[in-house]
Backbone as a printed PyTorch tensor [residue, N CA C, xyz], in Angstrom:
tensor([[[-54.7000, -41.6440, -49.4970],
         [-54.7490, -43.8000, -48.5430],
         [-54.5520, -44.6700, -49.5510]],

        [[-53.8670, -45.5660, -50.6360],
         [-54.4240, -47.3010, -51.4090],
         [-53.9220, -48.1800, -50.4210]],

        [[-54.8430, -48.6130, -50.5170],
         [-55.4290, -49.8570, -49.8130],
         [-55.3910, -50.8490, -51.0870]],

        [[-54.8600, -52.5520, -50.8780],
         [-54.9060, -53.4710, -51.8220],
         [-55.0420, -54.5920, -51.3570]],

        [[-55.9460, -55.5430, -52.1820],
         [-56.7340, -56.4960, -52.1220],
         [-56.0400, -57.5580, -52.5080]],

        [[-56.2060, -58.8880, -52.1790],
         [-55.9810, -59.9940, -53.7920],
         [-57.0960, -59.8880, -54.0630]],

        [[-57.2210, -60.7580, -54.9660],
         [-58.1390, -60.9940, -55.7370],
         [-59.2250, -61.8910, -54.6620]],

        [[-58.9610, -63.3310, -54.1410],
         [-59.2810, -63.8440, -53.1870],
         [-60.1460, -62.7970, -51.7320]],

        [[-59.3430, -61.7640, -51.3820],
         [-60.3890, -61.3830, -50.6950],
         [-60.8120, -60.1030, -51.2160]],

        [[-60.6840, -59.7030, -52.2610],
         [-61.9270, -58.5350, -53.2090],
         [-63.2310, -59.2060, -52.6020]],

        [[-62.7910, -60.7130, -53.0500],
         [-63.8510, -61.9450, -53.8700],
         [-64.6580, -62.1180, -52.5350]],

        [[-63.8820, -62.5030, -51.5780],
         [-64.6260, -62.3020, -49.7810],
         [-65.7320, -60.7960, -49.6390]],

        [[-65.6600, -60.2820, -49.8900],
         [-65.7300, -58.9550, -49.8380],
         [-66.8740, -57.9880, -50.3300]],

        [[-66.8570, -59.0360, -51.4510],
         [-67.5260, -58.2700, -53.0100],
         [-67.7170, -59.1840, -54.2260]],

        [[-68.6110, -60.2480, -53.5410],
         [-68.4940, -61.2080, -54.7260],
         [-69.8530, -61.2560, -55.7830]],

        [[-70.6990, -59.9120, -55.4920],
         [-71.3350, -59.8960, -57.1920],
         [-70.3500, -58.1220, -57.7340]],

        [[-69.8640, -57.4240, -57.9010],
         [-68.7650, -57.0830, -58.3430],
         [-68.4210, -56.4830, -60.2220]],

        [[-68.3480, -55.5440, -60.7590],
         [-68.6850, -56.8040, -62.3510],
         [-67.7790, -55.3450, -62.1240]],

        [[-66.3610, -55.4460, -62.8110],
         [-65.3610, -54.0190, -63.5240],
         [-66.2490, -54.3360, -65.3970]],

        [[-65.5600, -53.4500, -65.3670],
         [-66.0160, -52.4900, -67.2390],
         [-64.8840, -51.8830, -66.6520]],

        [[-64.5280, -52.1720, -68.0210],
         [-63.0200, -50.5080, -69.1630],
         [-63.9610, -49.7330, -69.4880]],

        [[-62.9250, -49.6400, -70.0150],
         [-63.2240, -47.8470, -71.1070],
         [-64.1280, -48.1250, -72.0790]],

        [[-63.9100, -49.7320, -72.4760],
         [-64.5830, -49.6680, -73.8470],
         [-65.7480, -50.5130, -73.5890]],

        [[-66.1390, -50.1900, -72.9310],
         [-67.6830, -51.3140, -72.3590],
         [-68.1040, -52.2660, -71.4330]],

        [[-66.8810, -53.3590, -72.1270],
         [-66.4520, -54.7360, -71.9110],
         [-65.8600, -55.5610, -70.3430]],

        [[-67.2220, -56.0050, -70.0650],
         [-66.8240, -56.8620, -68.6980],
         [-65.4380, -57.5720, -68.6110]],

        [[-65.1570, -56.9990, -68.4080],
         [-63.5880, -57.3670, -67.7190],
         [-63.4300, -58.5980, -65.9930]],

        [[-64.3870, -58.5510, -66.1170],
         [-64.0620, -59.2130, -64.7860],
         [-64.9120, -59.7200, -64.2000]],

        [[-65.6230, -60.1180, -63.1530],
         [-67.0330, -60.4650, -62.7280],
         [-66.6290, -61.0600, -60.8970]],

        [[-66.7280, -60.9400, -59.8310],
         [-67.3280, -61.9810, -58.7050],
         [-67.5360, -62.7510, -58.9530]],

        [[-66.9060, -63.7450, -58.0480],
         [-67.2850, -65.8540, -57.8300],
         [-68.6990, -65.9010, -57.8190]],

        [[-69.5910, -64.7080, -57.5180],
         [-70.8220, -65.4760, -57.0770],
         [-71.7660, -64.9900, -58.2390]],

        [[-71.4130, -63.3970, -58.0170],
         [-71.7710, -62.8980, -59.9380],
         [-71.8400, -64.4040, -60.9140]],

        [[-70.9820, -64.8280, -60.6150],
         [-70.3890, -65.6180, -61.9130],
         [-71.3010, -67.2010, -61.2690]],

        [[-71.4110, -67.5950, -61.3180],
         [-72.4210, -68.7370, -60.0320],
         [-73.6320, -68.9280, -61.0540]],

        [[-74.2880, -67.1300, -60.7850],
         [-75.6770, -67.4540, -61.0970],
         [-75.5730, -66.7200, -63.2760]],

        [[-74.8920, -66.1800, -62.9170],
         [-74.9810, -65.3120, -64.6800],
         [-73.5010, -65.7150, -64.9470]],

        [[-73.2640, -66.9770, -65.5440],
         [-71.6890, -67.6380, -65.9090],
         [-72.0960, -66.5740, -67.7700]],

        [[-70.4580, -66.5740, -67.6180],
         [-70.0320, -66.5920, -68.9360],
         [-69.7990, -64.8630, -69.8110]],

        [[-70.5870, -63.5590, -68.0960],
         [-70.6750, -62.0180, -68.6430],
         [-68.5860, -61.2700, -69.1560]],

        [[-68.2680, -62.3640, -68.6180],
         [-66.6260, -61.6910, -68.5850],
         [-66.1530, -61.8280, -70.1630]],

        [[-65.5760, -60.8520, -70.9350],
         [-65.5390, -60.6820, -72.2580],
         [-66.4700, -60.1360, -73.1280]],

        [[-67.2730, -60.1670, -72.1250],
         [-68.6730, -58.9520, -72.9830],
         [-69.3600, -58.5420, -72.7110]],

        [[-69.8850, -57.2770, -73.7870],
         [-70.0530, -55.7540, -73.9390],
         [-71.1450, -55.9540, -72.6410]],

        [[-70.4480, -54.9090, -71.8350],
         [-71.7250, -54.8700, -70.4520],
         [-73.8930, -54.9810, -71.1230]],

        [[-73.2950, -53.7160, -71.8730],
         [-75.3470, -53.6170, -72.0940],
         [-75.3640, -55.1100, -73.0360]],

        [[-75.0220, -55.9850, -73.0630],
         [-75.3650, -57.2880, -73.8300],
         [-75.7920, -57.8820, -72.5290]],

        [[-75.4290, -58.0050, -71.1430],
         [-75.5110, -58.7480, -70.5870],
         [-75.7370, -57.9840, -68.4820]],

        [[-76.2040, -56.4710, -68.5690],
         [-76.8260, -56.3100, -67.6450],
         [-78.1460, -54.7090, -68.0290]],

        [[-78.6620, -54.4440, -67.6990],
         [-79.4770, -52.6000, -67.9390],
         [-79.7840, -52.4890, -67.2160]],

        [[-79.5300, -51.3450, -66.6300],
         [-79.5180, -50.4810, -65.6870],
         [-80.8870, -50.1250, -66.1200]],

        [[-81.8440, -50.0880, -64.5560],
         [-82.9340, -50.2540, -64.6830],
         [-82.9330, -48.7520, -63.3900]],

        [[-82.6130, -48.5030, -62.6290],
         [-82.4520, -46.9740, -62.6610],
         [-80.9270, -45.7290, -62.1760]],

        [[-81.3440, -45.4170, -62.1620],
         [-80.6910, -43.7540, -62.6530],
         [-80.4380, -43.7190, -63.7380]],

        [[-81.1970, -44.6240, -64.8710],
         [-81.0600, -44.6500, -66.6450],
         [-80.0470, -43.2080, -66.8090]],

        [[-78.7330, -43.7990, -68.0470],
         [-77.7620, -43.3720, -68.7860],
         [-78.5300, -42.5800, -70.1820]],

        [[-78.6300, -41.1970, -70.7940],
         [-78.5630, -41.0950, -72.3090],
         [-78.4730, -41.5590, -73.2250]],

        [[-76.4280, -41.9200, -72.9490],
         [-76.1240, -43.2940, -73.5040],
         [-76.0960, -43.5850, -73.8870]],

        [[-75.5990, -44.9630, -74.1990],
         [-74.1830, -46.2100, -73.3060],
         [-72.9180, -45.5620, -73.9990]],

        [[-72.3710, -44.9480, -73.6500],
         [-71.1030, -44.7300, -73.2560],
         [-70.5620, -44.6210, -72.4900]],

        [[-69.3460, -44.7400, -72.0070],
         [-68.1850, -44.6930, -70.9970],
         [-68.4760, -43.5060, -70.0450]],

        [[-68.6600, -42.6790, -71.0960],
         [-68.7150, -41.0020, -70.4250],
         [-70.1820, -40.9970, -69.7090]],

        [[-71.0530, -41.5000, -70.1840],
         [-72.0000, -41.8000, -69.8660],
         [-72.6670, -42.0720, -68.2300]],

        [[-71.8400, -42.9230, -67.6780],
         [-71.0120, -43.8380, -67.3970],
         [-70.9170, -44.0070, -66.4890]],

        [[-70.1270, -43.3150, -66.6450],
         [-68.7360, -42.3900, -65.1610],
         [-69.6950, -41.1970, -64.6030]],

        [[-70.9500, -40.3140, -64.8980],
         [-72.0770, -39.7240, -64.3370],
         [-72.7740, -40.6080, -62.6230]],

        [[-72.4120, -41.9860, -63.0990],
         [-73.3750, -42.8350, -62.4010],
         [-72.4220, -43.0180, -61.0900]],

        [[-71.8310, -42.7570, -60.6880],
         [-70.8690, -42.6250, -59.7060],
         [-71.2770, -42.0390, -58.3660]],

        [[-71.4820, -41.6600, -57.8400],
         [-72.2660, -41.4540, -56.6710],
         [-73.1900, -40.8370, -56.4910]],

        [[-73.6420, -42.3770, -56.9540],
         [-75.5280, -43.0830, -56.6150],
         [-75.6180, -44.6090, -56.3980]],

        [[-77.0810, -44.0680, -56.3360],
         [-77.3360, -45.6420, -55.8470],
         [-78.1940, -46.5550, -57.3290]],

        [[-77.2830, -47.3040, -58.0500],
         [-77.7760, -48.4470, -59.9190],
         [-78.1930, -49.6700, -59.4720]],

        [[-79.3590, -49.6020, -59.8560],
         [-80.1900, -50.9420, -59.3810],
         [-80.2660, -51.2690, -61.5500]],

        [[-79.2330, -52.1830, -61.4780],
         [-79.1370, -53.1060, -62.3170],
         [-79.8750, -54.8200, -62.6810]],

        [[-80.2990, -55.2650, -63.7590],
         [-80.6230, -55.8880, -63.6720],
         [-79.9850, -56.8880, -64.7410]],

        [[-79.7230, -58.2570, -64.6370],
         [-78.7490, -59.0220, -65.1670],
         [-80.3270, -59.7590, -66.4770]],

        [[-79.8230, -59.6540, -67.5140],
         [-80.3250, -60.0130, -68.7120],
         [-79.6780, -61.5840, -68.5460]],

        [[-80.2380, -62.2720, -68.1470],
         [-80.4210, -63.6590, -67.9250],
         [-81.3700, -64.1220, -67.5460]],

        [[-81.8250, -65.9410, -67.5040],
         [-83.5560, -66.3220, -67.5170],
         [-83.8680, -65.7200, -66.4840]],

        [[-83.0860, -65.2930, -64.7150],
         [-84.0130, -65.1130, -63.6710],
         [-84.1230, -63.6580, -63.8150]],

        [[-83.2350, -63.1670, -64.1750],
         [-83.5790, -61.5980, -64.8650],
         [-83.0960, -61.5980, -63.5390]],

        [[-81.5860, -61.2400, -62.8220],
         [-81.8000, -61.4790, -61.5530],
         [-81.4690, -59.5940, -61.1000]],

        [[-81.9280, -59.2690, -60.5190],
         [-81.2230, -57.6390, -59.4870],
         [-80.5910, -57.4430, -58.7910]],

        [[-79.4960, -57.2800, -59.0960],
         [-78.5050, -56.8070, -58.0600],
         [-78.4920, -54.8420, -58.1040]],

        [[-78.8090, -54.3440, -56.5330],
         [-78.2140, -52.9860, -56.4080],
         [-77.2130, -53.2580, -55.6880]],

        [[-76.0580, -51.5180, -56.1230],
         [-75.3400, -51.3070, -55.0950],
         [-74.5650, -49.4690, -56.6250]],

        [[-73.0650, -49.3030, -56.2850],
         [-73.3230, -48.5280, -56.8910],
         [-71.5780, -48.1680, -57.6690]],

        [[-72.0460, -47.5200, -58.7740],
         [-70.3060, -47.5590, -59.4810],
         [-69.4140, -46.7170, -59.2880]],

        [[-67.6280, -47.4650, -59.1840],
         [-67.3080, -46.0250, -58.6110],
         [-66.2930, -46.0420, -59.5200]],

        [[-65.3900, -45.4590, -60.4090],
         [-64.6460, -45.1580, -60.9010],
         [-62.9070, -44.7400, -60.8340]],

        [[-62.5260, -45.9890, -60.8770],
         [-60.9530, -47.1610, -60.6140],
         [-59.9180, -45.2460, -61.6300]],

        [[-59.1000, -45.3150, -60.4920],
         [-57.9170, -44.5270, -61.1450],
         [-56.9680, -44.4780, -62.0170]],

        [[-56.4880, -45.7520, -60.9560],
         [-55.6110, -46.7720, -61.5350],
         [-55.6500, -47.6130, -62.7490]],

        [[-56.5490, -47.4600, -63.1160],
         [-56.9210, -48.5530, -64.2740],
         [-58.1230, -47.4520, -65.4160]],

        [[-58.0580, -46.5560, -65.2420],
         [-59.3280, -45.8240, -65.8450],
         [-60.9440, -47.0990, -65.9780]],

        [[-61.0490, -47.7570, -64.4810],
         [-62.0680, -49.3010, -66.2920],
         [-62.8430, -48.4320, -64.6850]],

        [[-64.5390, -48.9370, -64.5090],
         [-65.1920, -48.4290, -63.7940],
         [-65.9080, -49.5630, -62.6830]],

        [[-66.4990, -50.1840, -61.4640],
         [-66.5280, -51.2650, -60.7070],
         [-67.5610, -51.0950, -60.2750]],

        [[-68.5880, -51.8380, -60.4510],
         [-69.8830, -51.7310, -60.2010],
         [-69.7480, -52.7190, -58.6800]],

        [[-70.2960, -52.1470, -57.9530],
         [-69.9680, -53.2710, -56.6760],
         [-71.4520, -52.3300, -55.5910]],

        [[-72.1550, -54.1570, -55.7340],
         [-73.5070, -54.6330, -55.1670],
         [-73.4490, -55.7320, -54.2530]],

        [[-74.9770, -56.3120, -54.0340],
         [-75.1720, -57.3490, -54.1830],
         [-76.5480, -57.9490, -54.9900]],

        [[-77.6340, -59.0640, -54.6110],
         [-78.3070, -58.8300, -55.2320],
         [-79.6200, -58.2960, -54.2630]],

        [[-80.9820, -58.6770, -55.1710],
         [-81.9900, -57.9270, -54.3980],
         [-82.7700, -58.4380, -53.7020]],

        [[-83.0850, -59.8330, -53.1430],
         [-83.4470, -60.8250, -52.8070],
         [-84.9770, -60.2220, -51.5000]],

        [[-86.1110, -60.0740, -51.7200],
         [-86.7510, -59.8170, -50.6950],
         [-87.2380, -61.0930, -49.9290]],

        [[-86.8420, -62.6250, -49.6150],
         [-87.0280, -63.9040, -49.6630],
         [-86.0140, -64.8250, -49.6230]],

        [[-85.5340, -65.4980, -48.7740],
         [-84.4430, -66.0830, -48.6600],
         [-84.7180, -67.5070, -49.5360]],

        [[-86.0380, -67.2800, -50.4280],
         [-86.6370, -68.6510, -50.1550],
         [-86.2730, -68.3570, -51.8260]],

        [[-86.1820, -67.4330, -52.3470],
         [-85.1510, -66.1510, -53.9680],
         [-83.9830, -67.1120, -53.8110]],

        [[-83.2620, -67.0010, -52.1230],
         [-81.2030, -66.9900, -52.2380],
         [-82.0330, -68.4250, -52.6170]],

        [[-82.0830, -69.4720, -52.1040],
         [-82.7420, -71.1050, -52.4590],
         [-82.1640, -71.3770, -54.2560]],

        [[-83.3180, -70.9110, -54.8080],
         [-84.2730, -70.5350, -56.2430],
         [-82.4040, -70.0530, -56.3820]],

        [[-81.2970, -69.8540, -56.5350],
         [-80.7710, -69.0110, -56.8580],
         [-78.8460, -70.3030, -56.7600]],

        [[-80.1590, -71.6760, -56.3090],
         [-78.9630, -72.1990, -55.3120],
         [-77.7940, -71.8030, -54.9340]],

        [[-77.9970, -70.7820, -53.7550],
         [-76.8230, -69.7700, -53.7670],
         [-77.1280, -70.2470, -52.1630]],

        [[-76.0000, -69.5330, -51.3020],
         [-76.2340, -70.3890, -49.4980],
         [-75.4340, -69.3430, -49.5880]],

        [[-75.8040, -68.6880, -47.2800],
         [-74.8920, -68.3080, -46.8230],
         [-73.5560, -67.5510, -47.2250]],

        [[-73.5050, -68.7210, -47.6620],
         [-71.5590, -68.8310, -47.8570],
         [-71.3510, -67.8000, -49.2380]],

        [[-72.1200, -67.5860, -49.9450],
         [-71.8250, -67.2740, -51.2510],
         [-71.7610, -65.3550, -50.9530]],

        [[-71.9910, -64.4250, -49.8590],
         [-72.5110, -63.9940, -50.3330],
         [-70.9820, -63.0580, -48.6360]],

        [[-70.6550, -61.8430, -48.8140],
         [-69.5110, -61.0780, -48.3800],
         [-70.7580, -61.2640, -46.3710]],

        [[-70.3340, -61.2860, -45.4400],
         [-70.5610, -61.5770, -44.3100],
         [-70.8950, -60.1850, -43.4440]],

        [[-71.1440, -59.1610, -44.5400],
         [-71.2470, -58.2650, -44.1070],
         [-72.8240, -57.7810, -45.0640]],

        [[-73.4660, -58.0980, -45.7980],
         [-73.9560, -57.9180, -46.5060],
         [-74.9640, -57.8520, -45.7490]],

        [[-76.5400, -57.3820, -45.2680],
         [-77.7760, -56.9750, -44.3510],
         [-78.6360, -57.8560, -45.1080]],

        [[-78.7190, -59.1100, -46.6660],
         [-79.2050, -59.2850, -46.1860],
         [-78.9040, -60.6330, -46.0120]],

        [[-77.6920, -61.0440, -45.7150],
         [-77.4790, -62.1780, -44.1020],
         [-78.6340, -61.8900, -43.3170]]])
């Protein structure tokens, strides 16, 4: 089965996604992730994110592929050190890795501190 989304649909469903190419460069990010951590597109994944759970031995594409089918905790290396939890999938069409997840906020105050509103999250996000 092949399911295709328009960019606007994908951003509505996964507003915190990160698309990583085989050179470990961020190809694209979700609209809300871009809002809280702008400017990572076109830059090295590991310059902007740190894997906190399911650590890998080497910072290479092959090691990143080993993270498929696991829960992943990422820390944004921004001033607020935002934590994201989700999963990584290998996209066979283009050979890129896709992280899909959402922030790990413990309160609605943290949502407000990050200048986010309920409209910045997917409707299915359990945080809301």
